[in-house]
Coordinates of C-alpha atoms and ligand atoms in Angstrom, one line a residue:
X1 CA -15.9 -3.4 7.8
X2 CA -16.1 -3.4 11.5
X3 CA -17.2 -6.5 13.2
X4 CA -18.7 -6.1 16.7
X5 CA -17.2 -7.2 20.0
X6 CA -19.4 -9.5 22.0
X7 CA -18.8 -9.2 25.8
X8 CA -19.6 -12.6 27.5
X9 CA -20.0 -12.6 31.3
X10 CA -19.1 -16.0 32.8
X11 CA -16.3 -18.4 31.7
X12 CA -18.2 -21.7 31.6
X13 CA -18.7 -24.1 28.7
X14 CA -21.7 -22.2 27.3
X15 CA -19.5 -19.2 26.8
X16 CA -16.8 -21.5 25.3
X17 CA -19.3 -22.9 22.8
X18 CA -20.9 -19.5 22.0
X19 CA -17.4 -18.2 21.2
X20 CA -16.8 -21.3 19.0
X21 CA -20.0 -20.6 17.1
X22 CA -19.0 -16.9 16.6
X23 CA -15.5 -17.7 15.1
X24 CA -16.8 -18.5 11.6
X25 CA -19.1 -15.4 11.8
X26 CA -15.9 -13.3 12.1
X27 CA -17.0 -11.9 15.5
X28 CA -14.7 -10.8 18.3
X29 CA -15.2 -11.8 21.9
X30 CA -14.2 -10.4 25.3
X31 CA -14.8 -12.6 28.3
X32 CA -15.3 -11.8 32.0
X33 CA -14.3 -14.9 33.9
X34 CA -13.8 -15.9 37.5
X35 CA -10.5 -17.5 36.9
X36 CA -8.0 -17.9 33.9
X37 CA -8.6 -21.6 34.0
X38 CA -12.4 -21.5 33.3
X39 CA -13.6 -23.4 30.3
X40 CA -14.1 -20.3 28.0
X41 CA -11.1 -18.4 29.4
X42 CA -8.9 -21.1 27.9
X43 CA -10.0 -20.2 24.4
X44 CA -11.2 -16.6 24.2
X45 CA -8.5 -14.1 23.1
X46 CA -9.3 -11.3 25.4
X47 CA -10.0 -12.4 29.0
X48 CA -10.7 -10.2 32.0
X49 CA -10.5 -12.0 35.3
X50 CA -12.9 -10.5 37.8
X51 CA -16.0 -10.8 39.9
X52 CA -19.3 -10.5 37.9
X53 CA -21.0 -9.4 41.2
X54 CA -19.0 -6.2 41.3
X55 CA -20.4 -3.2 39.4
X56 CA -17.1 -1.4 38.8
X57 CA -15.6 -4.6 37.4
X58 CA -18.6 -5.0 35.0
X59 CA -18.3 -1.3 34.0
X60 CA -14.6 -1.6 33.2
X61 CA -15.2 -4.8 31.3
X62 CA -18.1 -3.3 29.2
X63 CA -15.7 -0.7 27.8
X64 CA -15.1 -1.7 24.2
X65 CA -18.0 -4.3 24.1
X66 CA -20.8 -3.7 21.6
X67 CA -23.1 -5.9 23.6
X68 CA -23.1 -7.8 26.8
X69 CA -24.5 -11.4 27.1
X70 CA -24.1 -14.2 29.6
X71 CA -23.0 -17.7 30.3
X72 CA -25.1 -17.8 33.5
X73 CA -27.9 -15.9 35.3
X74 CA -26.0 -14.7 38.3
X75 CA -25.3 -11.0 37.5
X76 CA -27.4 -8.9 39.9
X77 CA -30.2 -7.1 37.9
X78 CA -29.4 -3.7 39.5
X79 CA -25.9 -3.9 38.0
X80 CA -27.4 -4.7 34.6
X81 CA -29.7 -1.7 34.9
X82 CA -26.7 0.4 35.7
X83 CA -24.9 -0.8 32.6
X84 CA -28.0 -0.1 30.5
X85 CA -28.1 3.4 32.0
X86 CA -24.4 3.8 30.9
X87 CA -25.6 3.0 27.3
X88 CA -24.4 -0.6 27.1
X89 CA -26.8 -3.0 25.3
X90 CA -27.4 -5.9 27.8
X91 CA -29.1 -8.9 26.1
X92 CA -31.1 -10.5 27.5
X93 CA -31.9 -7.3 29.5
X94 CA -32.6 -7.3 33.3
X95 CA -36.4 -7.1 33.0
X96 CA -36.3 -10.5 31.1
X97 CA -33.4 -12.1 33.0
X98 CA -35.0 -11.7 36.4
X99 CA -37.5 -14.5 35.4
X100 CA -34.6 -16.9 34.9
X101 CA -32.9 -15.7 38.2
X102 CA -35.9 -15.9 40.5
X103 CA -38.3 -18.9 40.4
X104 CA -40.9 -16.9 42.5
X105 CA -41.0 -14.0 40.1
X106 CA -41.1 -16.5 37.2
X107 CA -44.1 -18.4 38.6
X108 CA -46.0 -15.2 39.3
X109 CA -45.4 -13.8 35.8
X110 CA -46.2 -17.0 34.0
X111 CA -49.4 -17.5 36.0
X112 CA -50.4 -13.9 35.0
X113 CA -49.8 -14.8 31.4
X114 CA -52.0 -17.9 31.7
X115 CA -49.0 -20.3 31.1
X116 CA -49.7 -23.7 32.6
X117 CA -47.7 -24.1 35.8
X118 CA -47.7 -26.6 38.7
X119 CA -49.7 -25.5 41.7
X120 CA -47.2 -23.3 43.7
X121 CA -46.9 -20.8 46.5
X122 CA -44.1 -19.0 48.4
X123 CA -43.7 -20.5 51.9
X124 CA -42.0 -19.3 55.0
X125 CA -41.7 -22.2 57.3
X126 CA -42.5 -26.0 57.7
X127 CA -46.0 -25.2 59.0
X128 CA -46.6 -23.2 55.8
X129 CA -45.4 -26.2 53.8
X130 CA -47.9 -28.5 55.7
X131 CA -50.7 -26.0 54.9
X132 CA -49.7 -25.9 51.2
X133 CA -49.7 -29.7 51.1
X134 CA -53.1 -29.9 52.8
X135 CA -54.6 -27.5 50.3
X136 CA -53.7 -29.9 47.5
X137 CA -53.2 -33.6 47.4
X138 CA -51.0 -33.7 50.5
X139 CA -47.3 -34.9 50.5
X140 CA -44.9 -35.2 48.7
X141 CA -44.3 -31.6 47.7
X142 CA -41.3 -30.0 46.1
X143 CA -39.5 -27.1 47.8
X144 CA -37.1 -24.9 45.8
X145 CA -35.0 -21.9 46.9
X146 CA -36.1 -19.2 44.5
X147 CA -32.5 -18.2 43.6
X148 CA -29.1 -19.9 43.2
X149 CA -30.2 -23.5 42.3
X150 CA -28.8 -25.4 39.4
X151 CA -28.6 -29.1 38.4
X152 CA -31.1 -30.1 41.1
X153 CA -29.2 -28.3 43.9
X154 CA -31.7 -26.1 45.6
X155 CA -34.6 -28.6 45.0
X156 CA -36.0 -30.8 47.8
X157 CA -38.5 -33.7 47.6
X158 CA -40.4 -33.4 50.8
X159 CA -42.3 -36.5 52.0
X160 CA -43.8 -35.2 55.2
X161 CA -44.0 -32.1 57.4
X162 CA -41.5 -33.3 59.9
X163 CA -38.9 -34.6 57.4
X164 CA -35.6 -32.7 57.6
X165 CA -36.2 -31.7 53.9
X166 CA -39.2 -29.6 55.2
X167 CA -36.7 -27.5 57.3
X168 CA -33.4 -27.5 55.4
X169 CA -34.5 -25.2 52.5
X170 CA -35.2 -22.4 54.9
X171 CA -31.7 -22.4 56.4
X172 CA -30.1 -20.4 53.6
X173 CA -32.3 -17.4 54.3
X174 CA -33.5 -17.3 50.7
X175 CA -37.3 -17.3 49.9
X176 CA -38.7 -20.8 49.3
X177 CA -41.2 -21.8 46.7
X178 CA -43.5 -24.8 47.3
X179 CA -44.8 -26.8 44.3
X180 CA -47.0 -29.8 43.9
X181 CA -45.0 -32.8 42.9
X182 CA -45.9 -33.2 39.3
X183 CA -46.6 -36.8 38.2
X184 CA -45.0 -36.3 34.8
X185 CA -44.7 -38.7 31.9
X186 CA -41.4 -37.2 30.9
X187 CA -39.5 -33.9 30.7
X188 CA -39.4 -31.8 27.5
X189 CA -37.8 -28.6 26.5
X190 CA -39.0 -26.0 24.0
X191 CA -36.0 -23.9 22.8
X192 CA -36.6 -20.6 20.9
X193 CA -34.4 -17.7 20.0
X194 CA -35.6 -14.1 19.7
X195 CA -33.9 -11.0 18.4
X196 CA -34.5 -7.3 19.3
X197 CA -36.3 -6.9 16.0
X198 CA -38.8 -9.4 17.2
X199 CA -37.7 -12.1 14.7
X200 CA -37.9 -15.5 16.4
X201 CA -37.2 -19.1 15.6
X202 CA -38.3 -22.3 17.4
X203 CA -36.3 -25.6 17.5
X204 CA -38.2 -28.9 17.6
X205 CA -39.3 -29.8 21.1
X206 CA -36.9 -32.3 22.7
X207 CA -37.1 -34.9 25.4
X208 CA -34.7 -34.4 28.3
X209 CA -33.9 -37.3 30.6
X210 CA -32.4 -36.4 34.0
X211 CA -30.5 -38.7 36.3
X212 CA -30.1 -37.5 40.0
X213 CA -31.4 -34.0 39.0
X214 CA -28.8 -33.6 36.2
X215 CA -29.6 -33.7 32.5
X216 CA -28.3 -37.0 31.1
X217 CA -29.6 -37.5 27.6
X218 CA -31.6 -35.3 25.2
X219 CA -33.5 -36.7 22.2
X220 CA -34.4 -34.4 19.3
X221 CA -37.2 -34.4 18.4
X222 CA -39.0 -35.8 21.4
X223 CA -40.1 -39.3 20.3
X224 CA -43.9 -39.9 19.8
X225 CA -44.7 -36.4 20.9
X226 CA -48.3 -35.5 20.1
X227 CA -48.1 -33.1 17.1
X228 CA -50.6 -30.6 18.6
X229 CA -48.8 -30.7 21.9
X230 CA -45.4 -30.0 20.2
X231 CA -46.9 -27.1 18.4
X232 CA -48.5 -25.8 21.6
X233 CA -45.1 -26.0 23.5
X234 CA -43.3 -24.1 20.7
X235 CA -46.1 -21.5 20.6
X236 CA -45.9 -21.1 24.4
X237 CA -42.1 -20.7 24.4
X238 CA -42.4 -18.0 21.6
X239 CA -45.1 -16.2 23.5
X240 CA -43.1 -16.2 26.8
X241 CA -40.0 -14.9 24.8
X242 CA -42.1 -12.1 23.4
X243 CA -44.0 -11.2 26.6
X244 CA -40.9 -11.2 28.7
X245 CA -38.9 -9.3 26.1
X246 CA -36.2 -12.0 25.9
X247 CA -33.4 -11.4 23.5
X248 CA -31.2 -14.5 22.7
X249 CA -31.9 -18.1 23.5
X250 CA -34.7 -19.1 25.8
X251 CA -35.1 -22.6 27.1
X252 CA -38.6 -23.5 28.5
X253 CA -38.2 -26.6 30.6
X254 CA -41.5 -28.5 30.5
X255 CA -43.2 -31.5 32.2
X256 CA -45.4 -33.6 29.9
X257 CA -48.4 -34.8 31.9
X258 CA -51.8 -36.2 31.2
X259 CA -55.0 -34.2 31.9
X260 CA -58.1 -35.6 33.6
X261 CA -59.2 -37.2 30.3
X262 CA -55.8 -38.8 29.7
X263 CA -54.9 -36.4 27.0
X264 CA -51.3 -35.1 26.8
X265 CA -50.6 -31.7 28.4
X266 CA -47.7 -29.6 29.5
X267 CA -46.6 -27.6 32.5
X268 CA -43.7 -25.2 32.7
X269 CA -40.9 -26.2 35.1
X270 CA -38.5 -23.3 34.6
X271 CA -36.8 -20.9 32.2
X272 CA -33.2 -20.3 31.1
X273 CA -32.2 -17.3 29.1
X274 CA -28.9 -18.4 27.5
X275 CA -27.9 -21.4 25.5
X276 CA -29.0 -24.5 27.4
X277 CA -28.0 -28.1 27.8
X278 CA -31.3 -29.2 26.1
X279 CA -30.0 -27.4 23.0
X280 CA -26.5 -28.9 22.7
X281 CA -27.8 -31.3 20.1
X282 CA -28.2 -28.4 17.7
X283 CA -24.4 -28.1 17.2
X284 CA -24.4 -31.2 15.0
X285 CA -28.2 -31.8 14.5
X286 CA -29.6 -28.5 13.3
X287 CA -28.9 -26.2 10.4
X288 CA -28.0 -23.4 12.8
X289 CA -27.0 -24.2 16.4
X290 CA -28.4 -22.6 19.5
X291 CA -25.0 -20.9 20.1
X292 CA -24.9 -19.4 16.6
X293 CA -28.5 -18.2 16.9
X294 CA -27.9 -16.8 20.4
X295 CA -25.0 -14.7 19.2
X296 CA -26.9 -13.6 16.1
X297 CA -29.9 -12.6 18.3
X298 CA -27.9 -10.5 20.7
X299 CA -26.3 -8.6 17.8
X300 CA -29.7 -8.2 16.1
X301 CA -28.5 -10.1 13.1
X302 CA -31.0 -12.2 11.0
X303 CA -31.5 -15.6 12.7
X304 CA -30.5 -18.9 11.1
X305 CA -32.6 -21.9 10.2
X306 CA -33.4 -24.0 13.3
X307 CA -34.6 -27.1 11.5
X308 CA -33.0 -30.5 12.2
X309 CA -30.4 -31.9 9.7
X310 CA -31.1 -35.6 10.7
X311 CA -34.2 -37.6 11.6
X312 CA -32.9 -38.1 15.1
X313 CA -30.1 -36.5 17.1
X314 CA -29.2 -37.6 20.6
X315 CA -27.0 -35.7 23.0
X316 CA -25.5 -37.4 26.1
X317 CA -23.6 -35.5 28.7
X318 CA -20.2 -36.8 29.6
X319 CA -19.8 -36.8 33.4
X320 CA -16.5 -37.3 35.1
X321 CA -15.8 -40.7 36.5
X322 CA -13.1 -42.1 38.8
X323 CA -10.4 -41.8 36.1
X324 CA -9.0 -38.3 35.8
X325 CA -7.4 -38.9 32.4
X326 CA -10.1 -39.2 29.7
X327 CA -7.7 -39.0 26.8
X328 CA -7.3 -42.8 26.3
X329 CA -11.1 -43.3 26.5
X330 CA -11.7 -40.6 24.1
X331 CA -9.3 -42.1 21.6
X332 CA -11.2 -45.4 21.9
X333 CA -14.6 -43.7 21.3
X334 CA -13.3 -42.0 18.2
X335 CA -12.1 -45.3 16.8
X336 CA -15.3 -47.1 17.8
X337 CA -17.7 -44.6 16.1
X338 CA -16.2 -42.3 13.4
X339 CA -19.6 -40.5 13.2
X340 CA -19.5 -39.5 16.9
X341 CA -19.3 -35.8 17.6
X342 CA -17.4 -35.1 20.8
X343 CA -17.4 -31.7 22.6
X344 CA -15.1 -31.4 25.6
X345 CA -15.0 -28.4 27.8
X346 CA -11.4 -28.3 28.9
X347 CA -12.4 -29.0 32.6
X348 CA -10.6 -31.1 35.1
X349 CA -12.3 -34.4 35.5
X350 CA -14.1 -34.8 38.9
X351 CA -16.7 -37.5 39.7
X352 CA -20.1 -36.4 38.6
X353 CA -18.9 -33.1 37.0
X354 CA -20.2 -32.3 33.5
X355 CA -16.9 -32.2 31.4
X356 CA -18.3 -32.5 27.9
X357 CA -21.0 -34.1 25.8
X358 CA -21.4 -36.2 22.7
X359 CA -23.8 -35.9 19.8
X360 CA -24.9 -38.7 17.5
X361 CA -27.5 -38.6 14.7
X362 CA -29.1 -40.9 12.1
X363 CA -32.3 -42.5 11.0
X364 CA -32.7 -45.3 13.6
X365 CA -33.4 -43.9 17.1
X366 CA -32.3 -47.1 18.9
X367 CA -29.0 -47.1 17.2
X368 CA -28.5 -43.3 17.7
X369 CA -29.3 -43.6 21.4
X370 CA -27.1 -46.6 21.9
X371 CA -24.1 -44.9 20.3
X372 CA -24.5 -41.8 22.4
X373 CA -24.9 -43.8 25.6
X374 CA -21.9 -46.0 24.8
X375 CA -19.6 -43.0 24.3
X376 CA -20.8 -41.2 27.4
X377 CA -20.6 -44.3 29.6
X378 CA -17.2 -45.3 28.2
X379 CA -15.8 -41.8 28.7
X380 CA -17.1 -41.9 32.3
X381 CA -15.5 -45.2 32.8
X382 CA -18.7 -47.1 33.7
X383 CA -18.2 -49.6 30.8
X384 CA -14.9 -51.0 29.5
X385 CA -15.9 -52.3 26.1
Ligands
ADP1 P1 -32.6 -26.6 38.7 O1 -32.8 -25.1 38.7 O2 -31.7 -27.2 39.7 O3 -32.5 -27.2 37.3 P2 -35.4 -27.6 38.5 O4 -36.5 -26.6 39.0 O5 -35.2 -27.7 37.0 O6 -34.0 -27.2 39.2 O7 -35.6 -29.0 39.1 C1 -34.7 -30.1 38.9 C2 -35.4 -31.4 38.6 O8 -36.3 -31.7 39.7 C3 -36.4 -31.3 37.4 O9 -35.7 -31.5 36.2 C4 -37.4 -32.4 37.8 O10 -36.9 -33.6 37.4 C5 -37.5 -32.2 39.3 N1 -38.7 -31.3 39.6 C6 -38.6 -30.0 39.7 N2 -39.8 -29.5 40.0 C7 -40.7 -30.5 40.1 C8 -42.1 -30.6 40.4 N3 -42.8 -29.6 40.7 N4 -42.6 -31.9 40.3 C9 -41.8 -33.0 40.1 N5 -40.5 -32.9 39.8 C10 -39.9 -31.7 39.8

């Protein structure tokens, strides 16, 4: 009986939680991490410290791994192609992953597939931004660097052609994508997992609430979601996974809008090809978590049941506050709510940094939401009771 070795590139919390989900499956993990202190490096047995942008480091790391998968999207696709040429299974592969790395490539491909997207265009200077605005409803428009953004960094709300936000995005020398500012009702996410065999599962569509560009709360399933729209969002995510050849977890971040007749509709915001913050609720709220299904998919094992275990599950991110020691607060939260599920990432607490999340579940959404909010706010130090 030989259990495979999963090579994870990137030492963040997603790798930590993927490893956690792989333990009861009897899997072995090897990690390529930037530092020995990274979240996953603290818990994985075999850690290589090195630079994921260096091909020779990746090649040496891949020795002894049965498959390579990722905590983030930042490994250059040419390196992934080189690993594949060496005979290493890379999942998701470079041809899929490029759509999660580059928002320009993603928009072009999704538009070709007929997936609903905001009006968009690559732009090269502020005059181009003004032209893009004039072709639509005018300002405001959204500018995004096509690569390297996360948690709202790399996204600018531009109110006019001469605002500094119309110039700043071009300073990094990275191509810039202009998008209409979508007047959305709320943000949703459709999470699916696909295996090389083509088996796929879809989680219920969730509502994702952002504060200052950072995911704050996720409600599963999305309350009052039109049933047809929910089915449409799941079908769209499954189709994107298939067309792009995604292996593993795919998060399709969506805007819920209203069409000209006032009917609910969706537009795709962006794609992530790894476990995603909008799927953390599945650890305690679904029969099989996104992490367990991601690892099953990359090993081409049969996938697990994605259905919810409770009527409602709420995930709230725990951000660092002004108090570096969270241990006392954490003790209080455990005493306050014995049903609370706490997931800490082993990170140093810094103001605004995601250091963990909590999950709550039950039959009464108001109660489930209030308990998750209480714990996240108490851990951050914004409430004292
Ligand atoms: P990141 O890669 O940093 O997560 P996103 O493209 O997801 O960047 O954008 C971050 C947030 O900015 C989104 O969650 C949404 O709230 C807002 N946003 C992004 N694009 C648009 C848009 N076209 N219209 C309105 N809001 C947007």
